[in-house]
Short mmCIF file of C-alpha atoms in Angstrom, two decimals:
data_model
loop_
_atom_site.label_atom_id
_atom_site.label_comp_id
_atom_site.label_asym_id
_atom_site.label_seq_id
_atom_site.Cartn_x
_atom_site.Cartn_y
_atom_site.Cartn_z
CA UNK W 1 27.59 66.03 48.46
CA UNK W 2 27.30 62.68 46.71
CA UNK W 3 29.90 62.05 44.04
CA UNK W 4 29.65 59.50 41.24
CA UNK W 5 33.02 58.59 39.75
CA UNK W 6 33.83 57.24 36.29
CA UNK W 7 37.14 56.72 34.52
CA UNK W 8 37.93 60.03 32.75
CA UNK W 9 39.16 58.27 29.64
CA UNK W 10 39.73 54.82 28.18
CA UNK W 11 41.18 53.60 24.91
CA UNK W 12 40.26 50.37 23.16
CA UNK W 13 41.18 48.78 19.84
CA UNK W 14 38.51 47.99 17.25
CA UNK W 15 37.06 44.54 17.96
CA UNK W 16 38.27 44.62 21.53
CA UNK W 17 36.41 44.57 24.82
CA UNK W 18 36.31 47.37 27.39
CA UNK W 19 34.53 47.86 30.71
CA UNK W 20 33.54 51.28 32.03
CA UNK W 21 32.69 51.59 35.72
CA UNK W 22 30.58 53.86 37.91
CA UNK W 23 31.31 54.21 41.63
CA UNK W 24 29.39 55.98 44.38
CA UNK W 25 30.95 57.96 47.22
CA UNK W 26 28.28 56.49 49.51
CA UNK W 27 29.52 52.92 49.11
CA UNK W 28 28.75 49.94 46.94
CA UNK W 29 26.42 50.48 44.00
CA UNK W 30 23.48 48.09 44.00
CA UNK W 31 20.42 47.68 41.80
CA UNK W 32 18.60 49.96 44.27
CA UNK W 33 20.50 52.84 42.66
CA UNK W 34 18.88 52.00 39.28
CA UNK W 35 22.13 52.49 37.33
CA UNK W 36 21.59 53.99 33.89
CA UNK W 37 24.07 54.45 31.05
CA UNK W 38 23.89 56.97 28.21
CA UNK W 39 26.13 57.66 25.23
CA UNK W 40 26.88 61.10 23.84
CA UNK W 41 28.74 61.92 20.65
CA UNK W 42 30.10 65.41 19.92
CA UNK W 43 27.41 67.89 18.99
CA UNK W 44 24.60 65.44 19.72
CA UNK W 45 22.10 64.91 22.48
CA UNK W 46 22.69 61.94 24.78
CA UNK W 47 21.21 58.59 23.85
CA UNK W 48 20.09 56.08 26.46
CA UNK W 49 21.73 52.65 26.33
CA UNK W 50 21.06 50.76 29.57
CA UNK W 51 18.57 51.22 32.41
CA UNK W 52 18.14 49.64 35.83
CA UNK W 53 21.57 48.03 35.81
CA UNK W 54 21.32 45.74 32.79
CA UNK W 55 18.19 46.35 30.74
CA UNK W 56 18.65 47.37 27.13
CA UNK W 57 16.44 49.60 25.03
CA UNK W 58 15.20 48.36 21.68
CA UNK W 59 17.85 50.45 19.93
CA UNK W 60 20.79 49.37 22.09
CA UNK W 61 23.31 47.29 20.12
CA UNK W 62 23.82 43.77 21.46
CA UNK W 63 27.53 44.46 22.08
CA UNK W 64 26.61 46.74 25.00
CA UNK W 65 25.82 45.15 28.38
CA UNK W 66 25.34 46.45 31.90
CA UNK W 67 26.12 44.79 35.21
CA UNK W 68 27.29 45.24 38.79
CA UNK W 69 30.98 44.54 39.26
CA UNK W 70 32.99 44.80 42.45
CA UNK W 71 30.62 47.28 44.10
CA UNK W 72 30.28 49.42 40.99
CA UNK W 73 27.93 49.66 38.05
CA UNK W 74 29.63 48.57 34.86
CA UNK W 75 29.10 48.99 31.13
CA UNK W 76 30.89 46.46 28.93
CA UNK W 77 31.38 46.84 25.20
CA UNK W 78 32.33 43.60 23.43
CA UNK W 79 33.54 43.76 19.85
CA UNK W 80 33.98 47.52 19.88
CA UNK W 81 33.19 49.38 16.66
CA UNK W 82 34.69 52.70 15.52
CA UNK W 83 31.28 54.34 15.94
CA UNK W 84 31.39 53.54 19.67
CA UNK W 85 33.88 56.36 20.18
CA UNK W 86 31.92 58.72 22.43
CA UNK W 87 31.42 60.00 25.96
CA UNK W 88 29.57 57.64 28.28
CA UNK W 89 27.67 58.78 31.37
CA UNK W 90 26.25 56.78 34.24
CA UNK W 91 23.35 58.04 36.35
CA UNK W 92 22.51 56.84 39.87
CA UNK W 93 19.35 57.37 41.90
CA UNK W 94 19.57 58.40 45.57
CA UNK W 95 16.12 58.54 47.17
CA UNK W 96 14.59 60.94 44.67
CA UNK W 97 17.77 62.77 43.78
CA UNK W 98 19.84 61.65 40.82
CA UNK W 99 23.54 62.19 40.17
CA UNK W 100 25.51 61.77 36.93
CA UNK W 101 29.06 60.61 36.86
CA UNK W 102 31.64 62.86 35.24
CA UNK W 103 31.66 60.77 32.07
CA UNK W 104 34.18 58.48 30.38
CA UNK W 105 35.64 59.51 27.05
CA UNK W 106 36.08 56.30 25.08
CA UNK W 107 38.59 56.40 22.25
CA UNK W 108 38.64 53.62 19.65
CA UNK W 109 42.14 53.41 18.24
CA UNK E 1 6.92 59.45 16.38
CA UNK E 2 8.11 59.15 19.96
CA UNK E 3 9.99 62.30 20.84
CA UNK E 4 10.72 65.14 23.23
CA UNK E 5 11.21 68.66 21.88
CA UNK E 6 12.53 71.46 24.07
CA UNK E 7 12.02 75.15 23.44
CA UNK E 8 12.32 78.47 25.22
CA UNK E 9 16.07 78.86 25.49
CA UNK E 10 17.88 82.09 24.73
CA UNK E 11 20.00 84.91 26.10
CA UNK E 12 19.04 86.35 29.48
CA UNK E 13 20.75 88.78 31.83
CA UNK E 14 21.98 87.69 35.26
CA UNK E 15 19.12 87.83 37.72
CA UNK E 16 16.57 87.31 34.98
CA UNK E 17 14.03 84.58 34.36
CA UNK E 18 13.25 82.11 31.61
CA UNK E 19 10.75 79.30 31.13
CA UNK E 20 11.67 76.21 29.17
CA UNK E 21 9.14 73.82 27.66
CA UNK E 22 9.42 70.20 26.60
CA UNK E 23 6.71 68.89 24.30
CA UNK E 24 6.20 65.13 24.40
CA UNK E 25 4.63 63.03 21.68
CA UNK E 26 4.22 59.41 20.70
CA UNK E 27 3.80 58.00 24.21
CA UNK E 28 1.46 58.38 27.18
CA UNK E 29 3.15 61.36 28.79
CA UNK E 30 0.86 61.43 31.81
CA UNK E 31 2.06 58.02 32.99
CA UNK E 32 5.75 58.83 33.17
CA UNK E 33 8.09 60.68 35.48
CA UNK E 34 10.29 63.26 33.76
CA UNK E 35 13.64 64.94 34.38
CA UNK E 36 15.57 68.05 33.42
CA UNK E 37 19.29 67.70 32.79
CA UNK E 38 21.80 70.37 31.81
CA UNK E 39 25.23 70.50 30.23
CA UNK E 40 27.50 73.53 30.44
CA UNK E 41 29.69 74.15 27.37
CA UNK E 42 32.42 71.52 27.20
CA UNK E 43 31.31 69.91 30.46
CA UNK E 44 29.45 66.81 31.56
CA UNK E 45 25.79 66.11 32.18
CA UNK E 46 24.25 67.41 35.40
CA UNK E 47 20.89 66.28 36.71
CA UNK E 48 18.63 69.23 37.57
CA UNK E 49 15.20 68.02 38.65
CA UNK E 50 12.61 65.26 38.56
CA UNK E 51 8.82 65.34 38.61
CA UNK E 52 6.46 62.41 39.11
CA UNK E 53 3.65 61.57 36.71
CA UNK E 54 1.03 63.65 38.56
CA UNK E 55 3.29 66.60 39.26
CA UNK E 56 2.93 66.17 43.00
CA UNK E 57 6.42 64.97 43.85
CA UNK E 58 9.43 67.07 42.84
CA UNK E 59 13.11 66.90 43.63
CA UNK E 60 15.91 69.28 42.69
CA UNK E 61 19.68 69.46 42.65
CA UNK E 62 21.03 71.67 45.42
CA UNK E 63 22.47 74.08 42.83
CA UNK E 64 19.01 75.09 41.60
CA UNK E 65 16.82 74.53 44.66
CA UNK E 66 14.75 77.61 45.46
CA UNK E 67 15.42 79.19 42.06
CA UNK E 68 14.07 76.64 39.56
CA UNK E 69 10.59 75.13 39.49
CA UNK E 70 9.57 72.11 37.45
CA UNK E 71 5.95 71.56 36.49
CA UNK E 72 3.90 69.72 33.91
CA UNK E 73 0.60 69.96 32.06
CA UNK E 74 -0.50 66.44 31.24
CA UNK E 75 -3.41 67.72 29.14
CA UNK E 76 -0.88 69.47 26.89
CA UNK E 77 1.77 66.72 27.11
CA UNK E 78 4.27 69.34 28.16
CA UNK E 79 6.96 69.62 30.82
CA UNK E 80 8.19 73.01 32.04
CA UNK E 81 11.21 74.44 33.82
CA UNK E 82 10.77 77.92 35.32
CA UNK E 83 14.19 79.40 35.98
CA UNK E 84 14.49 82.49 38.18
CA UNK E 85 17.43 84.45 39.59
CA UNK E 86 19.61 83.14 36.80
CA UNK E 87 23.38 83.17 37.18
CA UNK E 88 26.24 82.93 34.71
CA UNK E 89 26.88 79.38 35.91
CA UNK E 90 23.39 78.36 34.75
CA UNK E 91 24.58 78.77 31.16
CA UNK E 92 24.07 75.37 29.56
CA UNK E 93 22.14 73.25 27.11
CA UNK E 94 19.04 72.05 28.93
CA UNK E 95 17.62 68.64 28.08
CA UNK E 96 14.40 67.01 29.11
CA UNK E 97 14.65 63.30 29.72
CA UNK E 98 11.98 60.68 30.33
CA UNK E 99 12.12 58.23 33.19
CA UNK E 100 14.89 55.82 32.41
CA UNK E 101 12.70 52.87 31.40
CA UNK E 102 11.63 54.85 28.30
CA UNK E 103 15.10 56.17 27.58
CA UNK E 104 14.00 59.32 25.76
CA UNK E 105 16.05 62.53 25.48
CA UNK E 106 15.19 65.78 23.79
CA UNK E 107 17.58 67.60 21.49
CA UNK E 108 18.24 70.32 24.05
CA UNK E 109 17.79 74.08 24.20
CA UNK E 110 20.62 76.53 24.94
CA UNK E 111 20.33 78.99 27.80
CA UNK E 112 22.95 81.72 27.98
CA UNK E 113 23.11 83.95 31.04
CA UNK E 114 25.21 86.99 30.29
CA UNK E 115 25.09 90.77 30.43
#
């Protein structure tokens, strides 16, 4: 049973910078896992932000960036806005099977 | 408009069946792999299944393997999820999702399994 682990919760001040991470129970996360990040606000469907580690969609704000950091996938928000308060999910690909992390609840306070 | 619209959710008794649909528009559906994802009330996202562009390659989460079947009709631009032998723990909002390069999600359809 493959497990993908994210921080359960993080708090950041408006204008600050925060990094969310995504770890795999199988070992280091690489680009071969095609890390994907999505944002979900209460009562809404998820919205895709980042695909294949660091690629942004046309609607992804510039303050969001994806990378690999210390054997994990990472999502960094620079210059956090109040509207960034949400749940963030990473998704990893394992040879045809995909697994979501448990999500990180980001509070902007 | 580029979008995915799910339908077919509802209340079903344990052991029953349900078929969900996901209508795609605004992009070349037949060229893209598709996924089903679910979210139980108050819980996180769980990947359910993936189908390739032709419908010939399918993978499933262990929790639904043997009970759920994903298919697609590229002529109708529609993705399907046939759910059999439903259990209470299958209660969730079900989303269709495009392959990650497109980044599309539907709005979800609620499936409630209860007697």
